[in-house]
CSV table of C-alpha atoms in Angstrom, one decimal:
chain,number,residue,atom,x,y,z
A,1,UNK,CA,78.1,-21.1,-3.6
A,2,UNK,CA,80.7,-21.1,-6.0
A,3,UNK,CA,83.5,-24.6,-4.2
A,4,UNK,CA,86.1,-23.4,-7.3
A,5,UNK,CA,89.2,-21.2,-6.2
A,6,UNK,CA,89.9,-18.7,-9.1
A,7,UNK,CA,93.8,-18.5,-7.9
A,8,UNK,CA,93.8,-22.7,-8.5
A,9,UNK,CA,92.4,-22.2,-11.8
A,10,UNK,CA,95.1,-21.3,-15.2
A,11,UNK,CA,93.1,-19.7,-18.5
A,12,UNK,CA,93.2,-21.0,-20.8
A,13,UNK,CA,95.8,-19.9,-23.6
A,14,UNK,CA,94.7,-17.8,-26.3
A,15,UNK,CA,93.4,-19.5,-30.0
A,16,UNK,CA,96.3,-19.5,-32.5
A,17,UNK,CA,96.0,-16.9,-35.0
A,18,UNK,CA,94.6,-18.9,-37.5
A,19,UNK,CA,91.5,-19.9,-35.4
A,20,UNK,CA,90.8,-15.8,-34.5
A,21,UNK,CA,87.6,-14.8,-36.0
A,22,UNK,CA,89.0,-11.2,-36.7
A,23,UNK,CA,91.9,-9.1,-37.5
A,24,UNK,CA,92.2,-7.6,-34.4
A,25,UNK,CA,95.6,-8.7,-32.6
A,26,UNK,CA,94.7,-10.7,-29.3
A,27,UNK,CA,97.2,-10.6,-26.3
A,28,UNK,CA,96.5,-14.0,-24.3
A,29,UNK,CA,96.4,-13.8,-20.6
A,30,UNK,CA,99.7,-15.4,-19.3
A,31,UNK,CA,98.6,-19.2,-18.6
A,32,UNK,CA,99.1,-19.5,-14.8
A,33,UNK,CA,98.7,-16.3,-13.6
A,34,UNK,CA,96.8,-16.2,-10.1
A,35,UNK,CA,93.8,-14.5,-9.4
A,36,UNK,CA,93.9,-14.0,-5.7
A,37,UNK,CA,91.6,-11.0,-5.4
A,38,UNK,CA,88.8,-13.0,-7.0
A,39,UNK,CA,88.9,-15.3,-3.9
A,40,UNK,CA,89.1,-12.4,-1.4
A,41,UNK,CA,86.1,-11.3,-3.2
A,42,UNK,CA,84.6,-14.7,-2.6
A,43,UNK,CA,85.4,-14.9,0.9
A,44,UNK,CA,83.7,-11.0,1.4
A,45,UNK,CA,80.4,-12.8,-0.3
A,46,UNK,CA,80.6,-15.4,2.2
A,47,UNK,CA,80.5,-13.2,5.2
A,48,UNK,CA,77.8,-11.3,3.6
A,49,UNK,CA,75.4,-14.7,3.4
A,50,UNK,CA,76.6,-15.4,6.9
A,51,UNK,CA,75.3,-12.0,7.9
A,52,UNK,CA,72.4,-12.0,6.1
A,53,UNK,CA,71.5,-15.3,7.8
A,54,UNK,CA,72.2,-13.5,11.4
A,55,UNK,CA,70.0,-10.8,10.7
A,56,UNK,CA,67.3,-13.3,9.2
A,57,UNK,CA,67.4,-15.6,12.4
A,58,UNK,CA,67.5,-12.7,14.8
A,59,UNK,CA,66.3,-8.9,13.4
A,60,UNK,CA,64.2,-10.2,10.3
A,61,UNK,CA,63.2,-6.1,10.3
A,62,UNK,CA,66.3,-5.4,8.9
A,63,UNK,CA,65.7,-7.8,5.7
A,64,UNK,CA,63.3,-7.0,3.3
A,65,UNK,CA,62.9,-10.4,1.7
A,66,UNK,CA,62.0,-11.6,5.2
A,67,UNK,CA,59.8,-8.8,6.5
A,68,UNK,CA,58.4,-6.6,3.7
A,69,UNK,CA,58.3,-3.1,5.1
A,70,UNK,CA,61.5,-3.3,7.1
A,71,UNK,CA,63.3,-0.7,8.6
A,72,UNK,CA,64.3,2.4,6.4
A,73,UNK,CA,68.0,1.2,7.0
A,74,UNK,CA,67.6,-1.8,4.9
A,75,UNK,CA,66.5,-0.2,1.4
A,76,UNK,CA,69.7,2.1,1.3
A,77,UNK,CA,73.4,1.5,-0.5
A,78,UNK,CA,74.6,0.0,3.3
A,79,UNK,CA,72.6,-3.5,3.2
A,80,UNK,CA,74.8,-4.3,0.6
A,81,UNK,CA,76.9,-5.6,3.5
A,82,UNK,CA,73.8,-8.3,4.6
A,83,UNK,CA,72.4,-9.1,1.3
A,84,UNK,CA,73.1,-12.7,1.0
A,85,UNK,CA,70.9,-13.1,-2.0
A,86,UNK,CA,73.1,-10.8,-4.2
A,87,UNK,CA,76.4,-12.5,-3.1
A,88,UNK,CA,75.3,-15.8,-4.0
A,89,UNK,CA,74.7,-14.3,-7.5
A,90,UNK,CA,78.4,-13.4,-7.1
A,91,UNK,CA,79.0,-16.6,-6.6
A,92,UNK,CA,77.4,-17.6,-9.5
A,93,UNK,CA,79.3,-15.4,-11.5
A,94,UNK,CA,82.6,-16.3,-10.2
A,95,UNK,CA,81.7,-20.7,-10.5
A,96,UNK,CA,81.0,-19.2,-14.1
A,97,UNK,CA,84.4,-17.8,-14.8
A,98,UNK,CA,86.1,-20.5,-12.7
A,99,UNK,CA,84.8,-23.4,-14.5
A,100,UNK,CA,85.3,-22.3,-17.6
A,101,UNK,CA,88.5,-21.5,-17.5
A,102,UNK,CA,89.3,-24.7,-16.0
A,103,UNK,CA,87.2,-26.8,-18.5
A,104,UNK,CA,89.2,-24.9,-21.3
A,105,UNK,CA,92.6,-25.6,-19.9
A,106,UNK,CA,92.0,-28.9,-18.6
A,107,UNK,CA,90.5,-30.4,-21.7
A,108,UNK,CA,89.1,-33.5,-19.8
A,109,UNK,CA,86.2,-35.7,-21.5
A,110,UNK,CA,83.0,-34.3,-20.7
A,111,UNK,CA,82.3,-37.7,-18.3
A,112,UNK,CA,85.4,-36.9,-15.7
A,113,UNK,CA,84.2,-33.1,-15.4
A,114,UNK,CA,80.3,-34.0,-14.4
A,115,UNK,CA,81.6,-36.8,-12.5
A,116,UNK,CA,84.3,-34.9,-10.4
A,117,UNK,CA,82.1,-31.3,-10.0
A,118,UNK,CA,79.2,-33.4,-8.9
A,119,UNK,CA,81.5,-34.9,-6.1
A,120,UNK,CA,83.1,-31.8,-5.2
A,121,UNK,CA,79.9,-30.8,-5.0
A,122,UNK,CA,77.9,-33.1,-3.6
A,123,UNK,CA,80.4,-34.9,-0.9
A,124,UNK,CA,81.1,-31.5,1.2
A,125,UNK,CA,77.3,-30.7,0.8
A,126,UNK,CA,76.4,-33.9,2.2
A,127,UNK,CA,79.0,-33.6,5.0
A,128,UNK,CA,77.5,-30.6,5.9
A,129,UNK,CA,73.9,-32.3,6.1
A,130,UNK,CA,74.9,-34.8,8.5
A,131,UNK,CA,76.7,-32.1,10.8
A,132,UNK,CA,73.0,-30.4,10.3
A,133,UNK,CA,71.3,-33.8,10.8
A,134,UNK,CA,73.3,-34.7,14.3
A,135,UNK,CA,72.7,-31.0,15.7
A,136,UNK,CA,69.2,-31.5,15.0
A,137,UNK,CA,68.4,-34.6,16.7
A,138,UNK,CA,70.3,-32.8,19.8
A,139,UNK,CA,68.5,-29.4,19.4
A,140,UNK,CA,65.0,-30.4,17.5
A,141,UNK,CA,63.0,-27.3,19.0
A,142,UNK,CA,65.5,-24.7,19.0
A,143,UNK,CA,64.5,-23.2,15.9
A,144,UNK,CA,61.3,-22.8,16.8
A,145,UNK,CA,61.4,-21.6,19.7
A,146,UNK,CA,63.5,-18.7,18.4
A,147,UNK,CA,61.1,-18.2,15.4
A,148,UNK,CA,58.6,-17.7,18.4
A,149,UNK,CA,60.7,-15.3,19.6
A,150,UNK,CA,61.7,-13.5,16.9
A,151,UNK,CA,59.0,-13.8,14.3
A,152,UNK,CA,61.7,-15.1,11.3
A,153,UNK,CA,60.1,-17.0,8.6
A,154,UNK,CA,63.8,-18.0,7.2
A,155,UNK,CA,63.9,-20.2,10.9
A,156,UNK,CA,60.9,-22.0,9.5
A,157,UNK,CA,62.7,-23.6,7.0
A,158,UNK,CA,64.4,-26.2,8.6
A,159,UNK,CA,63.3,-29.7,10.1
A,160,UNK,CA,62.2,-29.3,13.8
A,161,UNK,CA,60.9,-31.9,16.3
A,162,UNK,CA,60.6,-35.1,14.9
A,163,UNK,CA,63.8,-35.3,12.9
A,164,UNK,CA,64.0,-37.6,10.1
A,165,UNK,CA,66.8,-40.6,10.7
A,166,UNK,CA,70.4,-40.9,9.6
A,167,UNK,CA,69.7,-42.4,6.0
A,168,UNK,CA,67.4,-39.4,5.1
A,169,UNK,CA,70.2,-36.9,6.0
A,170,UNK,CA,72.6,-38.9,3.5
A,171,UNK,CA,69.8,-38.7,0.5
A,172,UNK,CA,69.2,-35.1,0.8
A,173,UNK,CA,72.8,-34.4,0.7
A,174,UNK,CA,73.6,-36.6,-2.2
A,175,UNK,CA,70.8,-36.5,-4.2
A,176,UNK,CA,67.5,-34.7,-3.4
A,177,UNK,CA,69.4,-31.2,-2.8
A,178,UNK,CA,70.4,-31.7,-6.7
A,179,UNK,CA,66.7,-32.8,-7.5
A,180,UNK,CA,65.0,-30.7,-6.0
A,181,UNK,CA,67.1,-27.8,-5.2
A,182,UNK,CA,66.9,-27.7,-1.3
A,183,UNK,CA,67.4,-29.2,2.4
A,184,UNK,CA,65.1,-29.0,5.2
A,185,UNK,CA,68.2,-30.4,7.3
A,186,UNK,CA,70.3,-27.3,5.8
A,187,UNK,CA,68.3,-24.8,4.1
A,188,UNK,CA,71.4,-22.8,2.2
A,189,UNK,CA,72.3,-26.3,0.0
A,190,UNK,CA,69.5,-24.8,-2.2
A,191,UNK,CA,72.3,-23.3,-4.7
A,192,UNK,CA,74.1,-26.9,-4.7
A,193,UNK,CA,71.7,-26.9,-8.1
A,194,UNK,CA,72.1,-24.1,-9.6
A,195,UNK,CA,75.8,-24.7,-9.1
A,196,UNK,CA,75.8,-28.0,-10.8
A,197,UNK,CA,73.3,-27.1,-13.5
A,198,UNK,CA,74.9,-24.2,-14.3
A,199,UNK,CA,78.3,-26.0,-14.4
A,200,UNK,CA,77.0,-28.4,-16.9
A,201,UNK,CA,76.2,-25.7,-19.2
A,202,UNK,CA,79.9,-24.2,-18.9
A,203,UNK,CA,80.9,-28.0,-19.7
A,204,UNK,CA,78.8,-28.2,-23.0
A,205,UNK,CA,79.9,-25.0,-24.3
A,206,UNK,CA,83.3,-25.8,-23.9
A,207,UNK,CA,82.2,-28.2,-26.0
A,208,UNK,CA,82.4,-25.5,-28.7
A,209,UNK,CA,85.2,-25.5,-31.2
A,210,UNK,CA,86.1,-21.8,-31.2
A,211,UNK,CA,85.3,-18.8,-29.5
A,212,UNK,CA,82.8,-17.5,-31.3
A,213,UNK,CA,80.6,-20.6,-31.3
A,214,UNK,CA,81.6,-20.9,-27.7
A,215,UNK,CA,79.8,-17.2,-27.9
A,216,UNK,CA,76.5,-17.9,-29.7
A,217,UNK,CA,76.3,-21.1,-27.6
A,218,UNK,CA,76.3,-18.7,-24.3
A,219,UNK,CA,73.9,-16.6,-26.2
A,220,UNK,CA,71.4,-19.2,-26.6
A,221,UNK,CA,71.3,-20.9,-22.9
A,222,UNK,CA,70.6,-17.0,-21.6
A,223,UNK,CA,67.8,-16.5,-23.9
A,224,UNK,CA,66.8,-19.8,-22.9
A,225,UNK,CA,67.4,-19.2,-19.0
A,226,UNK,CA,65.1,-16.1,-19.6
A,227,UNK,CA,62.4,-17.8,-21.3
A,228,UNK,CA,61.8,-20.1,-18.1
A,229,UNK,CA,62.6,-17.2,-15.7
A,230,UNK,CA,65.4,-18.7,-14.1
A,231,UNK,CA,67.6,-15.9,-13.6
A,232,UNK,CA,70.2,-17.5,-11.4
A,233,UNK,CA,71.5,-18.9,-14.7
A,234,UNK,CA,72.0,-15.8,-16.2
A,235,UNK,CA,75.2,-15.4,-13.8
A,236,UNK,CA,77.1,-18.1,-14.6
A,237,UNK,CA,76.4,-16.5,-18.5
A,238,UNK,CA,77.7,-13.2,-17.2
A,239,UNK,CA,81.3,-15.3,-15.7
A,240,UNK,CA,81.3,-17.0,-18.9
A,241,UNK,CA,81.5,-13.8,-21.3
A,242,UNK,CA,84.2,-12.1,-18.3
A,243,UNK,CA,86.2,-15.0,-18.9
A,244,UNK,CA,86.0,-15.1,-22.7
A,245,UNK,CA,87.1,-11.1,-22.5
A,246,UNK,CA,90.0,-11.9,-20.1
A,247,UNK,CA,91.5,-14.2,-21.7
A,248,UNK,CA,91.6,-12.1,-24.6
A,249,UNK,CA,92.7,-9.3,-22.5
A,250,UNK,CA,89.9,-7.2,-23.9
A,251,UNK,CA,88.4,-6.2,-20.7
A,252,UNK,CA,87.8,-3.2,-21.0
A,253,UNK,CA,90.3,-0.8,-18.5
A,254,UNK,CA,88.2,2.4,-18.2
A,255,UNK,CA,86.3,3.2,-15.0
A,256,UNK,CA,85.8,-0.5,-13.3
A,257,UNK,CA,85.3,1.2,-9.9
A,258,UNK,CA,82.4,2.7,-11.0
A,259,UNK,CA,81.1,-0.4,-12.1
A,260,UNK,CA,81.7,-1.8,-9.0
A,261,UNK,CA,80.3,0.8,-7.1
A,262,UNK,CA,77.0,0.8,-9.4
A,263,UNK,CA,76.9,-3.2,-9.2
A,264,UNK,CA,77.1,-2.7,-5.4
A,265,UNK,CA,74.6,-0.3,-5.3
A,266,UNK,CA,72.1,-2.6,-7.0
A,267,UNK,CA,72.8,-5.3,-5.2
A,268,UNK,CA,71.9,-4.0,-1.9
A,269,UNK,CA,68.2,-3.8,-2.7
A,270,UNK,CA,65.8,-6.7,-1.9
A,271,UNK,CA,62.4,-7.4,-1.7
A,272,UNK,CA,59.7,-5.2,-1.7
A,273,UNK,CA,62.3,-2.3,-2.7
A,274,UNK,CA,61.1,-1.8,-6.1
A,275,UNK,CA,57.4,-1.3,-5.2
A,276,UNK,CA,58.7,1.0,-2.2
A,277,UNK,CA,60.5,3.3,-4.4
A,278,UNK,CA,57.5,3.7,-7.0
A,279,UNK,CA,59.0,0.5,-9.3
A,280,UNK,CA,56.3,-2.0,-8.6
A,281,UNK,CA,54.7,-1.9,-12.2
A,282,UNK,CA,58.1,-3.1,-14.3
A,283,UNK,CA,58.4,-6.4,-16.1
A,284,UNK,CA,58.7,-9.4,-13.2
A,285,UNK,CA,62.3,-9.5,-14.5
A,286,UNK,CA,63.2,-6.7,-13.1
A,287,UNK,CA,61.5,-7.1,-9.9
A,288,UNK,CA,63.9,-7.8,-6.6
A,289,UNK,CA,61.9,-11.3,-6.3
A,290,UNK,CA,63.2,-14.3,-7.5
A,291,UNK,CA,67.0,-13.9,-6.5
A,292,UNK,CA,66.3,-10.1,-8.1
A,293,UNK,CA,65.3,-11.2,-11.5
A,294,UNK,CA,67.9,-10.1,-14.4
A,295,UNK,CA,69.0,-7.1,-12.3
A,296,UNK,CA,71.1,-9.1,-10.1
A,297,UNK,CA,73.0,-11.1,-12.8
A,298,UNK,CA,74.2,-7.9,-14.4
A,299,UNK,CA,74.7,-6.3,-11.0
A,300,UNK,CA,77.1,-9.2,-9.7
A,301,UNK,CA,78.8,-9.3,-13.1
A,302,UNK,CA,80.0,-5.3,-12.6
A,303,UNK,CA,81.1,-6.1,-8.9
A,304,UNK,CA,83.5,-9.1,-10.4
A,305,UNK,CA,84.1,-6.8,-13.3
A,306,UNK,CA,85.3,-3.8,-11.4
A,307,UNK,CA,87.1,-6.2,-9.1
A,308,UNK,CA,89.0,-7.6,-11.9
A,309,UNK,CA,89.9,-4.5,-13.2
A,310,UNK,CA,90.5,-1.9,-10.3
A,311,UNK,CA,94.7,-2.2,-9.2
A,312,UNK,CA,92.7,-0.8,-5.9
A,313,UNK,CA,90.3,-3.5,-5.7
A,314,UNK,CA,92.9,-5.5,-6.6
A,315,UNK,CA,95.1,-4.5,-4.1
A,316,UNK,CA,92.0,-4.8,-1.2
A,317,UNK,CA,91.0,-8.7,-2.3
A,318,UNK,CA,94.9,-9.6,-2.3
A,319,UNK,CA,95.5,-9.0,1.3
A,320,UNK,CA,96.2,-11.8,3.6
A,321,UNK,CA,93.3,-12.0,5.5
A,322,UNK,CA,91.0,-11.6,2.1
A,323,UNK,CA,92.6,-14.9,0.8
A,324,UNK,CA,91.9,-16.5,3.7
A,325,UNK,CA,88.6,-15.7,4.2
A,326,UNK,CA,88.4,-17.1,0.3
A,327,UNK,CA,90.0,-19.8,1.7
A,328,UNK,CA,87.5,-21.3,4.2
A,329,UNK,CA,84.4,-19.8,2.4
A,330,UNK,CA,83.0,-23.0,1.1
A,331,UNK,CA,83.5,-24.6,4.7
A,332,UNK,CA,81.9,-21.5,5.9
A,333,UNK,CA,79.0,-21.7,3.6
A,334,UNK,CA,78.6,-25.0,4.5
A,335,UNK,CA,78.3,-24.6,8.3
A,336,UNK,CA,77.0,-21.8,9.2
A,337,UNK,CA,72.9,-22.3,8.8
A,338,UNK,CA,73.3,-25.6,10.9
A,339,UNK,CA,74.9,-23.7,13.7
A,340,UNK,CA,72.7,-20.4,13.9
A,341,UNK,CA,69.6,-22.7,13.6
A,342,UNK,CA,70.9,-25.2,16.4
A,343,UNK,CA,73.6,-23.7,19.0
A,344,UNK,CA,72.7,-20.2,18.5
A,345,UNK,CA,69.2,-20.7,18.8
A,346,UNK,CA,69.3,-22.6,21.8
A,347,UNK,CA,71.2,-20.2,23.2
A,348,UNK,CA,69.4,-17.2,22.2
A,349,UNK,CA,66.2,-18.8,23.3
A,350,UNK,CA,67.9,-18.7,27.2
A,351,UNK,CA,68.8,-15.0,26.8
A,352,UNK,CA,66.2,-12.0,27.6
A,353,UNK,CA,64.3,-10.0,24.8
A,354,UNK,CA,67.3,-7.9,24.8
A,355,UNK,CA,67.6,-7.6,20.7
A,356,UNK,CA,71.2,-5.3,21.1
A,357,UNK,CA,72.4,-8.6,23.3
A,358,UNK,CA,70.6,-11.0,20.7
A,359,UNK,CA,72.9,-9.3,17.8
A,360,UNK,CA,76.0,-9.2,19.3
A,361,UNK,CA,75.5,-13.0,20.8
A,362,UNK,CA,74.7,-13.6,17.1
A,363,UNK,CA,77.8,-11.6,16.1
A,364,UNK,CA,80.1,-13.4,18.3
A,365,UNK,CA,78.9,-16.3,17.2
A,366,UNK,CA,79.8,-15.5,13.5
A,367,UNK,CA,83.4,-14.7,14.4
A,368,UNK,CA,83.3,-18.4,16.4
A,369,UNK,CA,82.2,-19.5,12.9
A,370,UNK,CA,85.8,-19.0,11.6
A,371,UNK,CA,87.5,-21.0,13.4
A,372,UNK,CA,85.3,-23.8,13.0
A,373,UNK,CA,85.5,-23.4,9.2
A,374,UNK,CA,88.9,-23.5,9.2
A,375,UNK,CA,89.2,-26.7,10.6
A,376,UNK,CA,86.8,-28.1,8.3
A,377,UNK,CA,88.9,-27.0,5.7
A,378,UNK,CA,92.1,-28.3,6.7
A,379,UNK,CA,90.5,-31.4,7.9
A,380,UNK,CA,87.8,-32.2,5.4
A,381,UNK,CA,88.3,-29.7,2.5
A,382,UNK,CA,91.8,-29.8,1.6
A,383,UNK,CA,92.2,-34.3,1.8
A,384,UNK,CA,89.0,-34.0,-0.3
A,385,UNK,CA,90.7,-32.0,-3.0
A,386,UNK,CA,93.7,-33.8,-2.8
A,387,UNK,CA,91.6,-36.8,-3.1
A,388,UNK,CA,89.8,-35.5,-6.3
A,389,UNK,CA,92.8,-34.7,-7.8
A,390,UNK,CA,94.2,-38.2,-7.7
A,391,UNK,CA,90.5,-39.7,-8.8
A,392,UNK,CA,91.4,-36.8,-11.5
A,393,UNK,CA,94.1,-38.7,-13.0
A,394,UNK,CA,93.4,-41.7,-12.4
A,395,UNK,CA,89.8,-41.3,-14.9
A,396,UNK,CA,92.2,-39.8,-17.5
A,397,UNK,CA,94.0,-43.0,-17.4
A,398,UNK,CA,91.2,-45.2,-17.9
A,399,UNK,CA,89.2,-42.9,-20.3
A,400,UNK,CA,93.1,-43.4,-22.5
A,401,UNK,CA,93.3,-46.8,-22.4
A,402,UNK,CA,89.7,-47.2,-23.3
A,403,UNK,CA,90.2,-45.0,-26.1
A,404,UNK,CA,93.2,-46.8,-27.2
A,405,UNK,CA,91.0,-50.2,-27.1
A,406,UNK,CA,88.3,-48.4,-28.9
A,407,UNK,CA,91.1,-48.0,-31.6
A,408,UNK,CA,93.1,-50.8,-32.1
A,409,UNK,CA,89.0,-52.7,-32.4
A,410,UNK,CA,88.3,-50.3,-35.3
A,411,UNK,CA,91.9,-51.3,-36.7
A,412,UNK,CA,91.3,-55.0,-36.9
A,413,UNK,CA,88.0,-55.0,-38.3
A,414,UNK,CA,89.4,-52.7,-41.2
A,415,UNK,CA,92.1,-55.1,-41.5
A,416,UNK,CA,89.5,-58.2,-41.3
């Protein structure tokens, strides 16, 4: 999941007129201005993964990546609102945009922006591990029992019964989830990856002197992503080429709720759906496997799109509780598996068969969440940043004075 806030985040200002690569007059995006509604849309993708994470655990009939054949509910338009696979794609999109806009305005040295997004990365994610880590040495069965219950393969994912110790926890947050692209202590760190990976491409084509190399550059790590069939990546291409077109203000203005509404509407399919509606022999990239192959990418990209462009959408991802919910989304992000695999489970596991009880115990639960993410934020979250902010500076310092070294060597031995 995409840690960046687009409102913190200033494009960058618009190449001089000399540097344009045609004659076509360019209207820069004012540096500074806010983009509120693209963190209302982030906090809406977050409830979605929490959702789809609910209805995993509990009702894995209503998600097709989970229980092929599920119930007719779940291959219509509506499971957009549970299709966590999609919104992390959105995600993707968004880190896309985010960081490159950042990168571009910023103009740090390419050592201070790995170093920073890999601890803004890597620090809550490792947090979060432990939090999974202590719940799990106090719970070690609960999952399973509830996969007993319930029949989820998602609840088989985690560690359960003997629990690996402390110094384990701290490895997979730091490092492993990065090498290998996954936790058994918290099973949703498996974008952590992606996210970082993908950032490092922003990074080097930033890199780029000019927009259209900055272009080509994007052009070549899609093909690239496509050769390997890792699709994911094609998202962070899709926020990269949004961005370049906003800050040219060349977006274009005609009929962005349709796009969202068709970028919705593919993004609400999953799994099997393709074979069930008669799709099964198209290429593997268009297949709903594998995070929903290329279709996703483009799908994701049409929701920002249409978001970005709609004064209505606009107006809906603006509003108070929208920003908030953008707000506490990484927190939430963070948390929530731990607690629905743990707590939840154990609880669940004391209740009846019931599954209408189950869902709204599980749906309580999620509104419980909020709270909880909340505090994370303003306890862990926001210090972090604050911290990072300071380490910020304090590496443009150095990487100056090093610089300045680096010169006044090469001066003397001219001089010698």
């Amino acid at each position: 999941m995409p840690p960046s806030r687009p409102s913190d985040i200033a494009p960058s200002a618009a190449a001089p007129p000399a540097a344009r690569q045609d004659a076509r007059p360019v209207r820069a995006r004012p540096v500074g201005e806010r983009l509120d509604h693209l963190d209302g849309l982030r906090g809406l993708a977050a409830l979605i993964v929490v959702l789809f994470h609910l209805l995993s655990a509990l009702v894995p009939g209503m998600v097709p990546e989970q229980h092929p054949g599920a119930h007719w509910i779940a291959y219509t338009p509506v499971a957009i609102a549970w299709n966590g696979s999609f919104a992390v794609l959105v995600f993707f999109v968004l880190s896309g945009f985010v960081v490159t806009a950042a990168t571009l305005r910023k103009r740090n040295p390419l050592w201070i922006d790995v170093a920073i997004r890999y601890l803004r990365l890597a620090v809550p994610a490792t947090i979060s591990v432990v939090i999974a880590w202590a719940l799990l040495t106090q719970m070690p069965d609960a999952a399973t029992a509830l996969e007993q219950r319930t029949g989820s393969p998602w609840l088989g994912y985690i560690h359960q019964g003997d629990i690996p110790g402390f110094g384990s926890a701290l490895l997979d947050g730091a490092v492993l989830i990065f090498a290998r692209g996954g936790s058994q202590f918290n099973n949703v760190l498996w974008t952590m990856k992606p996210e970082l990976l993908g950032s490092l491409m922003c990074f080097a084509i930033c890199l780029c002197p000019g927009r259209v190399l900055r272009m080509g550059a994007t052009a070549a790590f899609a093909v690239a992503a496509i050769m390997v069939h890792r699709y994911e990546y094609e998202a962070f291409v899709v926020g990269i080429v949004l961005h370049e077109l906003w800050s040219m203000d060349r977006l274009p203005a005609r009929w962005p709720m349709p796009a969202l509404v068709a970028g919705a509407a593919i993004g609400a399919f999953s799994g099997d759906a393709a074979a069930r509606f008669g799709f099964g022999g198209l290429p593997d990239a268009f297949q709903f496997r594998h995070h929903g192959g290329l279709l996703y990418p483009v799908a994701a990209g049409l929701v920002v799109y249409g978001t970005m462009q709609s004064p209505r959408a606009r107006g809906v991802f603006s509003q108070r509780w929208a920003i908030f919910l953008g707000t506490i989304s990484f927190p939430l992000y963070l948390i929530h598996v731990p607690l629905i695999d743990t707590v939840l489970a154990g609880v669940l596991v004391r209740l009846s068969d019931n599954v209408p009880l189950s869902v709204a115990v599980g749906l309580v639960a999620a509104a419980m969440m909020i709270p909880l993410a909340y505090g994370f934020e303003r306890l862990i979250e926001r210090p972090f940043l604050r911290l990072l902010g300071r380490l910020r500076r304090r590496l443009r310092h150095i990487d100056a004075r090093v610089r300045d070294m680096a010169v006044r060597v090469r001066t003397r031995r001219r001089r010698a």
